């Protein structure tokens, strides 16, 4: 039986989040410059996005650039930004063909204006698409998102619109970059590192974590299937005991 047949489409994660890591190491292993790993990684992005849409995943968040990634060498940052512009241009068709709605989370104002422009255009053109929400985490940091939410809530309290005793988990959720983004069910990290690297800290509170040594440029449909089958074989208890489920 193929792995595809073993996936239970009734039990798909509603939200998959992926830390796409290992581009630089892949390039190095081939004797190439780091940048060519990022280029090769765009193919993995397309295949993953299309596969998720095909099997019926409703929300997919991809970690494309972190607040910490600004500290990389200038040339690498510049190339990554250029690659983003060209990928957004190229993949608009993929998103329209697959009925995918694109949004972004992160400190957008730090991005070069060319990236902001392209991003805004794709967001606007795909705004009415319904099959899957694709969220790009760009210039994104989980701590920055929580600090931003705290500041926004403080302003509400200061202006008298909100009583501090009325602050709930919902209030925090409402003040994140995307208040509609649901809890992450499955978080995948490629590239072998087993850490969260400041990704979606609030949203992963009860996520199932899946780490694979596969480097991002080599991540294909079958790797995603393997992660999904692994996820479907776990028991999510959310604090209860087996017998209560
Ligand atoms: C992930 O690959 C892409 C980004 C962080 C932008 P890396 O560039 O981190 O690749 P490694 O981890 O150095 O191999
Ligand atoms: C996390 O990967 C960020 C993205 C995949 C965009 P990094 O390569 O930046 O993370 P660390 O430095 O290994 O924690
Ligand atoms: Mg890395």
Short mmCIF file of N, CA and C in Angstrom, two decimals, residues 52-162:
data_model
loop_
_atom_site.label_atom_id
_atom_site.label_comp_id
_atom_site.label_asym_id
_atom_site.label_seq_id
_atom_site.Cartn_x
_atom_site.Cartn_y
_atom_site.Cartn_z
N UNK A 52 -0.39 20.00 0.10
CA UNK A 52 -1.28 20.31 1.22
C UNK A 52 -2.67 20.70 0.69
N UNK A 53 -2.69 21.52 -0.36
CA UNK A 53 -3.98 21.93 -0.94
C UNK A 53 -4.73 20.71 -1.48
N UNK A 54 -4.00 19.84 -2.18
CA UNK A 54 -4.63 18.64 -2.78
C UNK A 54 -5.25 17.73 -1.73
N UNK A 55 -4.53 17.48 -0.63
CA UNK A 55 -5.06 16.52 0.33
C UNK A 55 -6.10 17.14 1.26
N UNK A 56 -6.20 18.47 1.25
CA UNK A 56 -7.28 19.11 2.01
C UNK A 56 -6.89 19.78 3.31
N UNK A 57 -5.60 20.08 3.46
CA UNK A 57 -5.16 20.83 4.65
C UNK A 57 -5.69 22.26 4.50
N UNK A 58 -6.27 22.81 5.56
CA UNK A 58 -6.91 24.12 5.45
C UNK A 58 -5.96 25.30 5.71
N UNK A 59 -4.97 25.10 6.57
CA UNK A 59 -4.05 26.18 6.91
C UNK A 59 -2.61 25.69 6.92
N UNK A 60 -1.77 26.42 6.21
CA UNK A 60 -0.35 26.07 6.15
C UNK A 60 0.47 27.33 6.39
N UNK A 61 1.31 27.30 7.43
CA UNK A 61 2.19 28.46 7.68
C UNK A 61 3.64 28.06 7.43
N UNK A 62 4.33 28.83 6.61
CA UNK A 62 5.72 28.54 6.29
C UNK A 62 6.63 29.62 6.87
N UNK A 63 7.68 29.16 7.59
CA UNK A 63 8.65 30.10 8.16
C UNK A 63 9.68 30.39 7.07
N UNK A 64 9.59 31.58 6.50
CA UNK A 64 10.45 31.92 5.37
C UNK A 64 11.63 32.79 5.78
N UNK A 65 11.44 33.63 6.82
CA UNK A 65 12.52 34.53 7.25
C UNK A 65 12.21 35.00 8.66
N UNK A 66 13.17 34.81 9.57
CA UNK A 66 12.91 35.15 10.97
C UNK A 66 13.46 36.53 11.32
N UNK A 67 13.01 37.07 12.45
CA UNK A 67 13.55 38.37 12.91
C UNK A 67 15.07 38.23 13.10
N UNK A 68 15.51 37.03 13.49
CA UNK A 68 16.95 36.80 13.72
C UNK A 68 17.72 36.68 12.40
N UNK A 69 17.04 36.28 11.32
CA UNK A 69 17.74 36.10 10.04
C UNK A 69 18.28 37.42 9.46
N UNK A 70 17.80 38.57 10.00
CA UNK A 70 18.35 39.86 9.56
C UNK A 70 19.83 39.95 9.90
N UNK A 71 20.29 39.13 10.87
CA UNK A 71 21.69 39.18 11.29
C UNK A 71 22.63 38.43 10.34
N UNK A 72 22.09 37.79 9.32
CA UNK A 72 22.95 37.05 8.37
C UNK A 72 23.75 38.02 7.50
N UNK A 73 24.78 37.51 6.80
CA UNK A 73 25.55 38.39 5.92
C UNK A 73 24.62 39.14 4.95
N UNK A 74 24.97 40.42 4.72
CA UNK A 74 24.12 41.30 3.90
C UNK A 74 23.76 40.69 2.55
N UNK A 75 24.75 40.06 1.92
CA UNK A 75 24.53 39.52 0.58
C UNK A 75 23.49 38.40 0.61
N UNK A 76 23.54 37.55 1.65
CA UNK A 76 22.57 36.45 1.75
C UNK A 76 21.17 37.02 1.96
N UNK A 77 21.07 38.04 2.84
CA UNK A 77 19.75 38.66 3.09
C UNK A 77 19.21 39.26 1.80
N UNK A 78 20.10 39.96 1.08
CA UNK A 78 19.64 40.60 -0.15
C UNK A 78 19.15 39.56 -1.17
N UNK A 79 19.90 38.48 -1.31
CA UNK A 79 19.50 37.44 -2.26
C UNK A 79 18.19 36.80 -1.85
N UNK A 80 18.02 36.58 -0.55
CA UNK A 80 16.76 35.99 -0.07
C UNK A 80 15.58 36.90 -0.39
N UNK A 81 15.79 38.21 -0.24
CA UNK A 81 14.71 39.17 -0.53
C UNK A 81 14.39 39.18 -2.03
N UNK A 82 15.45 39.09 -2.85
CA UNK A 82 15.23 39.06 -4.31
C UNK A 82 14.49 37.79 -4.72
N UNK A 83 14.87 36.71 -4.07
CA UNK A 83 14.24 35.42 -4.35
C UNK A 83 12.75 35.44 -3.96
N UNK A 84 12.48 36.16 -2.90
CA UNK A 84 11.08 36.29 -2.46
C UNK A 84 10.24 37.01 -3.52
N UNK A 85 10.80 38.10 -4.03
CA UNK A 85 10.09 38.87 -5.06
C UNK A 85 9.82 37.99 -6.27
N UNK A 86 10.87 37.28 -6.75
CA UNK A 86 10.67 36.48 -7.96
C UNK A 86 9.74 35.30 -7.70
N UNK A 87 9.81 34.70 -6.51
CA UNK A 87 8.93 33.56 -6.20
C UNK A 87 7.48 34.01 -6.12
N UNK A 88 7.26 35.17 -5.50
CA UNK A 88 5.88 35.67 -5.37
C UNK A 88 5.29 35.91 -6.76
N UNK A 89 6.11 36.50 -7.64
CA UNK A 89 5.66 36.75 -9.02
C UNK A 89 5.30 35.42 -9.70
N UNK A 90 6.23 34.46 -9.57
CA UNK A 90 6.09 33.19 -10.27
C UNK A 90 4.95 32.33 -9.71
N UNK A 91 4.77 32.36 -8.40
CA UNK A 91 3.82 31.45 -7.77
C UNK A 91 2.39 32.00 -7.69
N UNK A 92 2.18 33.20 -8.14
CA UNK A 92 0.81 33.72 -8.13
C UNK A 92 -0.11 32.77 -8.91
N UNK A 93 0.41 32.26 -10.04
CA UNK A 93 -0.39 31.35 -10.86
C UNK A 93 -0.70 30.05 -10.08
N UNK A 94 0.32 29.51 -9.40
CA UNK A 94 0.11 28.30 -8.60
C UNK A 94 -1.01 28.54 -7.59
N UNK A 95 -0.99 29.73 -6.97
CA UNK A 95 -2.00 30.03 -5.94
C UNK A 95 -3.39 30.19 -6.55
N UNK A 96 -3.46 30.84 -7.70
CA UNK A 96 -4.76 31.01 -8.36
C UNK A 96 -5.27 29.64 -8.84
N UNK A 97 -4.41 28.84 -9.46
CA UNK A 97 -4.81 27.53 -9.98
C UNK A 97 -5.31 26.61 -8.87
N UNK A 98 -4.74 26.76 -7.68
CA UNK A 98 -5.11 25.87 -6.57
C UNK A 98 -6.07 26.51 -5.57
N UNK A 99 -6.57 27.71 -5.90
CA UNK A 99 -7.55 28.40 -5.05
C UNK A 99 -6.99 28.67 -3.64
N UNK A 100 -5.74 29.14 -3.60
CA UNK A 100 -5.05 29.38 -2.33
C UNK A 100 -5.01 30.87 -2.00
N UNK A 101 -5.34 31.17 -0.75
CA UNK A 101 -5.31 32.56 -0.28
C UNK A 101 -4.01 32.81 0.49
N UNK A 102 -3.27 33.81 0.07
CA UNK A 102 -2.00 34.11 0.75
C UNK A 102 -2.16 35.27 1.73
N UNK A 103 -1.56 35.11 2.91
CA UNK A 103 -1.43 36.23 3.86
C UNK A 103 -0.02 36.15 4.45
N UNK A 104 0.34 37.16 5.23
CA UNK A 104 1.68 37.16 5.82
C UNK A 104 1.61 37.60 7.27
N UNK A 105 2.56 37.12 8.07
CA UNK A 105 2.70 37.58 9.45
C UNK A 105 4.15 38.00 9.66
N UNK A 106 4.36 39.01 10.50
CA UNK A 106 5.72 39.46 10.76
C UNK A 106 5.86 40.96 10.62
N UNK A 107 7.07 41.44 10.86
CA UNK A 107 7.33 42.89 10.80
C UNK A 107 7.56 43.30 9.35
N UNK A 108 6.43 43.49 8.68
CA UNK A 108 6.44 43.76 7.24
C UNK A 108 7.19 45.04 6.89
N UNK A 109 7.11 46.03 7.79
CA UNK A 109 7.74 47.32 7.48
C UNK A 109 9.27 47.24 7.37
N UNK A 110 9.86 46.15 7.87
CA UNK A 110 11.32 46.01 7.74
C UNK A 110 11.72 45.46 6.37
N UNK A 111 10.76 44.90 5.64
CA UNK A 111 11.07 44.29 4.35
C UNK A 111 11.32 45.36 3.29
N UNK A 112 12.20 45.08 2.32
CA UNK A 112 12.42 46.05 1.25
C UNK A 112 11.09 46.37 0.55
N UNK A 113 10.97 47.59 0.00
CA UNK A 113 9.70 47.99 -0.58
C UNK A 113 9.29 47.08 -1.74
N UNK A 114 10.28 46.53 -2.48
CA UNK A 114 9.95 45.63 -3.60
C UNK A 114 9.22 44.39 -3.08
N UNK A 115 9.65 43.88 -1.94
CA UNK A 115 9.01 42.69 -1.36
C UNK A 115 7.61 43.06 -0.87
N UNK A 116 7.51 44.20 -0.18
CA UNK A 116 6.21 44.64 0.33
C UNK A 116 5.19 44.78 -0.80
N UNK A 117 5.66 45.39 -1.88
CA UNK A 117 4.76 45.62 -3.03
C UNK A 117 4.26 44.31 -3.61
N UNK A 118 5.17 43.38 -3.87
CA UNK A 118 4.81 42.10 -4.48
C UNK A 118 3.90 41.31 -3.55
N UNK A 119 4.24 41.36 -2.27
CA UNK A 119 3.46 40.65 -1.26
C UNK A 119 2.03 41.19 -1.23
N UNK A 120 1.91 42.52 -1.19
CA UNK A 120 0.58 43.15 -1.16
C UNK A 120 -0.23 42.77 -2.39
N UNK A 121 0.46 42.70 -3.53
CA UNK A 121 -0.26 42.38 -4.76
C UNK A 121 -0.82 40.96 -4.72
N UNK A 122 0.03 40.01 -4.32
CA UNK A 122 -0.43 38.61 -4.28
C UNK A 122 -1.52 38.44 -3.21
N UNK A 123 -1.36 39.12 -2.08
CA UNK A 123 -2.37 39.04 -1.02
C UNK A 123 -3.71 39.54 -1.55
N UNK A 124 -3.66 40.64 -2.25
CA UNK A 124 -4.89 41.24 -2.78
C UNK A 124 -5.53 40.35 -3.86
N UNK A 125 -4.68 39.83 -4.78
CA UNK A 125 -5.23 39.02 -5.88
C UNK A 125 -5.78 37.67 -5.42
N UNK A 126 -5.26 37.15 -4.31
CA UNK A 126 -5.71 35.83 -3.86
C UNK A 126 -6.74 35.93 -2.73
N UNK A 127 -7.13 37.16 -2.40
CA UNK A 127 -7.97 37.39 -1.21
C UNK A 127 -9.29 36.63 -1.20
N UNK A 128 -9.84 36.32 -2.37
CA UNK A 128 -11.13 35.62 -2.39
C UNK A 128 -10.99 34.11 -2.57
N UNK A 129 -9.76 33.61 -2.62
CA UNK A 129 -9.56 32.17 -2.78
C UNK A 129 -9.93 31.44 -1.48
N UNK A 130 -10.42 30.19 -1.64
CA UNK A 130 -11.07 29.54 -0.50
C UNK A 130 -10.49 28.20 -0.06
N UNK A 131 -9.77 27.52 -0.95
CA UNK A 131 -9.42 26.14 -0.63
C UNK A 131 -8.45 26.00 0.55
N UNK A 132 -7.41 26.84 0.55
CA UNK A 132 -6.42 26.75 1.63
C UNK A 132 -5.85 28.13 1.96
N UNK A 133 -5.57 28.36 3.24
CA UNK A 133 -4.88 29.59 3.65
C UNK A 133 -3.40 29.29 3.74
N UNK A 134 -2.64 30.05 2.98
CA UNK A 134 -1.18 29.92 3.05
C UNK A 134 -0.65 31.17 3.73
N UNK A 135 0.06 30.96 4.84
CA UNK A 135 0.57 32.10 5.60
C UNK A 135 2.10 32.10 5.54
N UNK A 136 2.66 33.20 5.09
CA UNK A 136 4.12 33.32 5.05
C UNK A 136 4.58 34.07 6.28
N UNK A 137 5.45 33.45 7.07
CA UNK A 137 6.04 34.14 8.22
C UNK A 137 7.33 34.78 7.73
N UNK A 138 7.28 36.10 7.63
CA UNK A 138 8.36 36.86 6.99
C UNK A 138 8.82 37.96 7.93
N UNK A 139 10.09 37.99 8.25
CA UNK A 139 10.58 38.94 9.23
C UNK A 139 9.75 38.73 10.51
N UNK A 140 9.52 37.45 10.79
CA UNK A 140 8.64 37.05 11.89
C UNK A 140 9.43 36.49 13.08
N UNK A 141 9.00 36.87 14.27
CA UNK A 141 9.54 36.29 15.49
C UNK A 141 8.38 36.11 16.47
N UNK A 142 8.32 34.96 17.11
CA UNK A 142 7.22 34.69 18.04
C UNK A 142 7.22 35.67 19.22
N UNK A 143 8.41 35.99 19.73
CA UNK A 143 8.48 36.92 20.87
C UNK A 143 8.05 38.31 20.44
N UNK A 144 8.49 38.74 19.26
CA UNK A 144 8.11 40.06 18.75
C UNK A 144 6.59 40.14 18.63
N UNK A 145 5.97 39.06 18.15
CA UNK A 145 4.51 39.03 18.00
C UNK A 145 3.82 39.20 19.35
N UNK A 146 4.38 38.56 20.38
CA UNK A 146 3.77 38.64 21.71
C UNK A 146 3.99 40.01 22.35
N UNK A 147 5.15 40.61 22.11
CA UNK A 147 5.41 41.97 22.62
C UNK A 147 4.45 42.95 21.95
N UNK A 148 4.28 42.78 20.64
CA UNK A 148 3.37 43.64 19.87
C UNK A 148 1.94 43.52 20.40
N UNK A 149 1.51 42.29 20.67
CA UNK A 149 0.16 42.06 21.19
C UNK A 149 0.02 42.72 22.57
N UNK A 150 1.06 42.59 23.41
CA UNK A 150 1.02 43.19 24.74
C UNK A 150 0.87 44.71 24.66
N UNK A 151 1.62 45.32 23.74
CA UNK A 151 1.53 46.78 23.57
C UNK A 151 0.13 47.18 23.14
N UNK A 152 -0.43 46.44 22.20
CA UNK A 152 -1.77 46.77 21.71
C UNK A 152 -2.81 46.64 22.82
N UNK A 153 -2.67 45.60 23.63
CA UNK A 153 -3.61 45.40 24.74
C UNK A 153 -3.45 46.53 25.77
N UNK A 154 -2.21 46.91 26.04
CA UNK A 154 -1.96 48.00 27.00
C UNK A 154 -2.66 49.27 26.55
N UNK A 155 -2.59 49.54 25.24
CA UNK A 155 -3.25 50.74 24.70
C UNK A 155 -4.75 50.68 24.94
N UNK A 156 -5.34 49.50 24.76
CA UNK A 156 -6.78 49.33 24.95
C UNK A 156 -7.15 49.61 26.41
N UNK A 157 -6.28 49.13 27.31
CA UNK A 157 -6.54 49.33 28.75
C UNK A 157 -6.40 50.82 29.09
N UNK A 158 -5.31 51.41 28.56
CA UNK A 158 -5.04 52.82 28.84
C UNK A 158 -6.19 53.72 28.38
N UNK A 159 -6.75 53.39 27.22
CA UNK A 159 -7.81 54.25 26.68
C UNK A 159 -9.18 53.93 27.28
N UNK A 160 -9.22 52.96 28.18
CA UNK A 160 -10.47 52.64 28.86
C UNK A 160 -11.38 51.70 28.06
N UNK A 161 -10.91 51.20 26.93
CA UNK A 161 -11.74 50.30 26.10
C UNK A 161 -11.76 48.88 26.66
N UNK A 162 -10.82 48.58 27.53
CA UNK A 162 -10.72 47.22 28.06
C UNK A 162 -10.28 47.29 29.51
#
